[in-house]
Every structure is written in C-alpha cells, then in structure tokens.
C-alpha cells in the first residue's frame, strides 16, 4: 500500500541520515523511491549506494540498473 511505502521511505531516509556511509541504507531508500515511481530521486540514492561500495555492491548495482531501465520506459 502507498502508506506503507511512505513509512518505508521515511524510515530509510532516516537510516541514510543516521548512517551516511551505509550502502544498504541508500540502496533500500533508492528501491523505495523507485517503487513510488520517483526515479530521479531513486537514481541519486542508488548512485550513492554504488559509490559507497561494500559487500552488497552487486545488489546496489542491480538496483541502479533496474532504476535506469524504468527511466527509459
């Protein structure tokens, strides 16, 4: 439900503020924004997740690729 996405967005946004070096937080934030079709914002968050790297970088790259694909539609 849209309300759930809004709550998730708020939670992940706060996570990015609390943990600005967390690729996972930025990746999840990006996915939540993309789920709301807010692709420009999602792209920025996904790019940040990829730049931060870490053990989940492959996941972040996948999220970034999905967002770019949706933006081309």
Coordinates of N, CA and C in Angstrom, one line a residue, residues 8-72:
X8 N 8.0 3.4 4.8 CA 9.3 2.8 4.5 C 10.3 3.9 4.0
X9 N 9.8 4.8 3.2 CA 10.6 5.9 2.7 C 11.1 6.8 3.9
X10 N 10.3 7.1 4.8 CA 10.7 7.9 6.0 C 11.8 7.1 6.8
X11 N 11.5 5.8 7.0 CA 12.5 5.0 7.8 C 13.9 4.9 7.1
X12 N 13.8 4.7 5.8 CA 15.1 4.6 5.0 C 15.8 5.9 4.9
X13 N 15.0 7.0 4.7 CA 15.6 8.3 4.7 C 16.3 8.6 6.0
X14 N 15.7 8.3 7.1 CA 16.3 8.5 8.4 C 17.6 7.6 8.5
X15 N 17.5 6.4 8.0 CA 18.7 5.5 8.1 C 19.8 6.1 7.3
X16 N 19.6 6.7 6.2 CA 20.7 7.4 5.4 C 21.3 8.5 6.2
X17 N 20.4 9.2 7.0 CA 20.9 10.3 7.8 C 21.7 9.8 9.0
X18 N 21.2 8.7 9.6 CA 21.9 8.1 10.8 C 23.2 7.4 10.4
X19 N 23.2 6.8 9.2 CA 24.3 6.0 8.7 C 24.7 6.4 7.3
X20 N 25.3 7.6 7.2 CA 25.6 8.2 5.8 C 26.6 7.3 5.0
X21 N 27.3 6.4 5.6 CA 28.2 5.5 4.9 C 27.7 4.1 4.6
X22 N 26.4 4.0 4.8 CA 25.7 2.7 4.7 C 25.2 2.5 3.2
X23 N 25.8 1.7 2.4 CA 25.3 1.5 1.1 C 24.0 0.8 1.1
X24 N 23.8 -0.1 2.1 CA 22.5 -0.8 2.2 C 21.3 0.2 2.5
X25 N 21.6 1.1 3.4 CA 20.5 2.1 3.6 C 20.2 2.9 2.4
X26 N 21.2 3.3 1.6 CA 20.9 4.1 0.4 C 20.3 3.2 -0.7
X27 N 20.7 2.0 -0.7 CA 20.1 1.1 -1.7 C 18.6 0.8 -1.4
X28 N 18.3 0.6 -0.1 CA 16.9 0.4 0.2 C 16.0 1.7 0.1
X29 N 16.6 2.8 0.3 CA 16.0 4.1 0.1 C 15.7 4.3 -1.4
X30 N 16.7 3.9 -2.2 CA 16.5 4.0 -3.7 C 15.4 3.1 -4.1
X31 N 15.3 1.9 -3.7 CA 14.3 1.0 -4.1 C 12.9 1.5 -3.7
X32 N 12.8 2.0 -2.5 CA 11.5 2.5 -2.0 C 11.1 3.7 -2.9
X33 N 12.0 4.6 -3.2 CA 11.6 5.7 -4.1 C 11.2 5.2 -5.5
X34 N 11.9 4.3 -6.0 CA 11.6 3.7 -7.3 C 10.2 3.1 -7.3
X35 N 9.9 2.4 -6.2 CA 8.6 1.8 -6.1 C 7.5 2.8 -6.2
X36 N 7.8 4.0 -5.8 CA 6.8 5.1 -5.9 C 6.9 5.9 -7.2
X37 N 7.8 5.4 -8.1 CA 8.0 6.0 -9.5 C 8.7 7.4 -9.4
X38 N 9.4 7.5 -8.3 CA 10.2 8.8 -8.1 C 11.7 8.5 -8.6
X39 N 11.8 8.3 -9.9 CA 13.0 7.7 -10.4 C 14.3 8.6 -10.3
X40 N 14.1 9.9 -10.5 CA 15.2 10.8 -10.4 C 15.9 10.8 -9.0
X41 N 15.0 10.8 -7.9 CA 15.5 10.7 -6.6 C 16.1 9.3 -6.3
X42 N 15.4 8.3 -6.8 CA 15.9 6.9 -6.7 C 17.3 6.8 -7.3
X43 N 17.5 7.4 -8.5 CA 18.7 7.3 -9.2 C 19.9 7.9 -8.3
X44 N 19.6 9.0 -7.7 CA 20.6 9.6 -6.9 C 21.0 8.8 -5.7
X45 N 20.0 8.2 -5.1 CA 20.3 7.3 -3.9 C 21.0 6.0 -4.3
X46 N 20.6 5.5 -5.5 CA 21.2 4.3 -6.0 C 22.7 4.5 -6.3
X47 N 22.9 5.7 -7.0 CA 24.3 6.0 -7.3 C 25.2 6.1 -6.1
X48 N 24.6 6.7 -5.0 CA 25.3 6.9 -3.8 C 25.6 5.5 -3.2
X49 N 24.7 4.6 -3.2 CA 24.9 3.2 -2.7 C 26.0 2.5 -3.5
X50 N 26.1 2.7 -4.8 CA 27.1 2.1 -5.6 C 28.5 2.7 -5.2
X51 N 28.5 4.0 -5.1 CA 29.8 4.7 -4.8 C 30.3 4.3 -3.4
X52 N 29.4 4.0 -2.5 CA 29.8 3.6 -1.1 C 30.5 2.2 -1.1
X53 N 30.0 1.4 -2.1 CA 30.6 0.0 -2.2 C 30.3 -0.9 -1.1
X54 N 31.2 -1.8 -0.7 CA 31.0 -2.7 0.3 C 30.5 -4.1 -0.2
X55 N 30.2 -5.0 0.8 CA 29.9 -6.3 0.4 C 28.6 -6.5 -0.4
X56 N 27.7 -5.5 -0.4 CA 26.4 -5.6 -1.1 C 26.4 -4.7 -2.4
X57 N 27.6 -4.4 -2.9 CA 27.7 -3.6 -4.0 C 27.0 -4.2 -5.3
X58 N 27.1 -5.5 -5.4 CA 26.4 -6.1 -6.5 C 24.9 -5.9 -6.5
X59 N 24.3 -5.9 -5.3 CA 22.9 -5.6 -5.1 C 22.6 -4.2 -5.5
X60 N 23.5 -3.3 -5.0 CA 23.3 -1.8 -5.3 C 23.4 -1.6 -6.8
X61 N 24.3 -2.3 -7.5 CA 24.4 -2.1 -9.0 C 23.2 -2.7 -9.6
X62 N 22.6 -3.7 -9.1 CA 21.4 -4.3 -9.7 C 20.2 -3.3 -9.5
X63 N 20.1 -2.7 -8.4 CA 19.1 -1.7 -8.1 C 19.2 -0.5 -9.1
X64 N 20.5 0.0 -9.2 CA 20.8 1.1 -10.1 C 20.4 0.7 -11.6
X65 N 20.7 -0.5 -12.0 CA 20.3 -0.9 -13.4 C 18.8 -1.0 -13.5
X66 N 18.1 -1.4 -12.5 CA 16.6 -1.5 -12.6 C 16.0 -0.1 -12.7
X67 N 16.6 0.8 -12.0 CA 16.0 2.2 -12.0 C 16.3 2.8 -13.4
X68 N 17.5 2.6 -13.9 CA 17.8 3.2 -15.2 C 16.9 2.6 -16.3
X69 N 16.6 1.3 -16.2 CA 15.7 0.7 -17.1 C 14.3 1.3 -17.1
X70 N 13.8 1.5 -15.9 CA 12.5 2.0 -15.7 C 12.4 3.5 -16.2
X71 N 13.5 4.2 -16.1 CA 13.6 5.6 -16.5 C 13.5 5.7 -18.1
X72 N 14.0 4.6 -18.7 CA 14.0 4.6 -20.2 C 12.6 4.3 -20.8

